[in-house]
PDB file of C-alpha atoms in Angstrom:
ATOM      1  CA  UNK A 219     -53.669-113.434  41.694  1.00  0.00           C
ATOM      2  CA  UNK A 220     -51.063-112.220  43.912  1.00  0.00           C
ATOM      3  CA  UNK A 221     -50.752-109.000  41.725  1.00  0.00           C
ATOM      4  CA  UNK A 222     -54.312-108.202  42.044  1.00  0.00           C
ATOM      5  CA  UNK A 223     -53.884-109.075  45.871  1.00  0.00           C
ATOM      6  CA  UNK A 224     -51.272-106.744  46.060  1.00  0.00           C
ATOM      7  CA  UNK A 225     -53.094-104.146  43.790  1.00  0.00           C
ATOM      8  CA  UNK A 226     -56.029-104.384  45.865  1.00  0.00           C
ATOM      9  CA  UNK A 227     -54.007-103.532  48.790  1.00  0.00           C
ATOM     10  CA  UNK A 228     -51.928-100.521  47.414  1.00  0.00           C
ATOM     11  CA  UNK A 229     -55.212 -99.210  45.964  1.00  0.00           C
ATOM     12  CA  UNK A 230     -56.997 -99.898  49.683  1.00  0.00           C
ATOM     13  CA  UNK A 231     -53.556 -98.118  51.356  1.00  0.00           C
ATOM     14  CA  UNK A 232     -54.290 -95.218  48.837  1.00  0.00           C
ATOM     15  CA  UNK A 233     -57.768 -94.502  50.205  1.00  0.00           C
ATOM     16  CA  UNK A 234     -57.463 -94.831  52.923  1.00  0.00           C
ATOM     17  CA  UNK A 235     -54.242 -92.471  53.134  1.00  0.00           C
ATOM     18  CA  UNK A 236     -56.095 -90.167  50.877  1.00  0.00           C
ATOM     19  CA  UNK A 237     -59.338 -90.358  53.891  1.00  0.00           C
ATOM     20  CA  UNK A 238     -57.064 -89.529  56.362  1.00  0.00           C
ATOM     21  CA  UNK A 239     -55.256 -86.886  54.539  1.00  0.00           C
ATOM     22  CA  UNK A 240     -59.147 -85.319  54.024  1.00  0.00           C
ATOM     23  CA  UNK A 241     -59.814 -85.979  58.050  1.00  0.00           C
ATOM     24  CA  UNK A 242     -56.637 -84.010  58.395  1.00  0.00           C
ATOM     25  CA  UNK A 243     -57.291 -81.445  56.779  1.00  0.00           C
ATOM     26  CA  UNK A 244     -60.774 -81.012  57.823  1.00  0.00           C
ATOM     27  CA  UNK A 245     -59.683 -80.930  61.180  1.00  0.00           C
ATOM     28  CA  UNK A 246     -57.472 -78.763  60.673  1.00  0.00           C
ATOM     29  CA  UNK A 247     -59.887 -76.261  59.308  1.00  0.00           C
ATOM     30  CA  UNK A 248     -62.483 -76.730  62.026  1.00  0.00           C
ATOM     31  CA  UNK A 249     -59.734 -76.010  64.125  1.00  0.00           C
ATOM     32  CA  UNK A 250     -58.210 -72.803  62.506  1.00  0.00           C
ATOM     33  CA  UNK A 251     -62.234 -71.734  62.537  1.00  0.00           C
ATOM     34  CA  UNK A 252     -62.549 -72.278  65.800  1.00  0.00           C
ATOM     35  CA  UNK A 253     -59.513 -70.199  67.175  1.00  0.00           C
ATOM     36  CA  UNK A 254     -60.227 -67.418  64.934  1.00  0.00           C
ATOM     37  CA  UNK A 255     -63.765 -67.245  66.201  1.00  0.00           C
ATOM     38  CA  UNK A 256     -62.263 -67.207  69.593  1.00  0.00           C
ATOM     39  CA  UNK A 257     -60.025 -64.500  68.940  1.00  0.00           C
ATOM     40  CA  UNK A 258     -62.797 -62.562  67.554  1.00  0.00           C
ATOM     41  CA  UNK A 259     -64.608 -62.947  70.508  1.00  0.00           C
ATOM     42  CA  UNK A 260     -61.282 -62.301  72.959  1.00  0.00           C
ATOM     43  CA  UNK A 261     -61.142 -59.018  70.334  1.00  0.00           C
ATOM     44  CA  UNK A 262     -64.268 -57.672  70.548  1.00  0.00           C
ATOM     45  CA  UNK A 263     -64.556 -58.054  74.167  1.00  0.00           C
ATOM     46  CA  UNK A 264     -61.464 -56.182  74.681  1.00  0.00           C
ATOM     47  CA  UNK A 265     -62.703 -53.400  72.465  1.00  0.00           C
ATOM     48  CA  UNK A 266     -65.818 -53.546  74.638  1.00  0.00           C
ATOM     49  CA  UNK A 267     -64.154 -53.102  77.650  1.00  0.00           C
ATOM     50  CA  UNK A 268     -62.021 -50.569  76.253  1.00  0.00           C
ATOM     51  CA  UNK A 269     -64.587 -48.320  74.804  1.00  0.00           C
ATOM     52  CA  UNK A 270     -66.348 -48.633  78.300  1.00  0.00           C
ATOM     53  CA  UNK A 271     -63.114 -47.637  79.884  1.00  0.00           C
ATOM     54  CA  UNK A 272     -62.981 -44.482  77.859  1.00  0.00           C
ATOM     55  CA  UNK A 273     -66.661 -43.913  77.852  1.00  0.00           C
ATOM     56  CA  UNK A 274     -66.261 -43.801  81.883  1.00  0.00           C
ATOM     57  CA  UNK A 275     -63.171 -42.316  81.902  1.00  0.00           C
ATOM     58  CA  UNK A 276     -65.001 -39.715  79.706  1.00  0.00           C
ATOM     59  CA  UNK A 277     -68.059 -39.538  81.903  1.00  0.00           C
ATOM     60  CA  UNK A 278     -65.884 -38.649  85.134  1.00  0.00           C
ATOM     61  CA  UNK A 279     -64.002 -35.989  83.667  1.00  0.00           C
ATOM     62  CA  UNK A 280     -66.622 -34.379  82.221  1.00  0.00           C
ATOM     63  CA  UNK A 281     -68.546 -34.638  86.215  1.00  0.00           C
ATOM     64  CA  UNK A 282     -65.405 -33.042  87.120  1.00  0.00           C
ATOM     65  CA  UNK A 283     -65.477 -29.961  84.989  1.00  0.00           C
ATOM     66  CA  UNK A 284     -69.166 -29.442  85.657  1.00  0.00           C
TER      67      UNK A 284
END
């Protein structure tokens, strides 16, 4: 009995290790997801503001040739 106590519990340990490993990991997916949608957005507003930059920049020299 005290073999399948302690079988029980190793087995119990194991899941449970094995559900947090998988909580882990999950999180740590959701996480890497979430920072490389934020750098997308960080990048794409930066090349936003940089092609309106140039696009201005643009616009006044050309108003100052004509």
């Amino acid at each position: 009995m005290a073999i399948d106590v302690a079988d029980d519990v190793a087995a119990d340990m194991a899941v449970d290790g094995a559900i947090d490993v998988a909580d882990d990991v999950a999180a740590d997916v959701v996480d890497d997801v979430a920072d490389d949608m934020e750098y997308d957005v960080a990048d794409d507003v930066d090349d936003d503001m940089a092609t309106d930059v140039d696009d201005d920049v643009a616009a006044d020299v050309d108003d100052d040739i004509k």
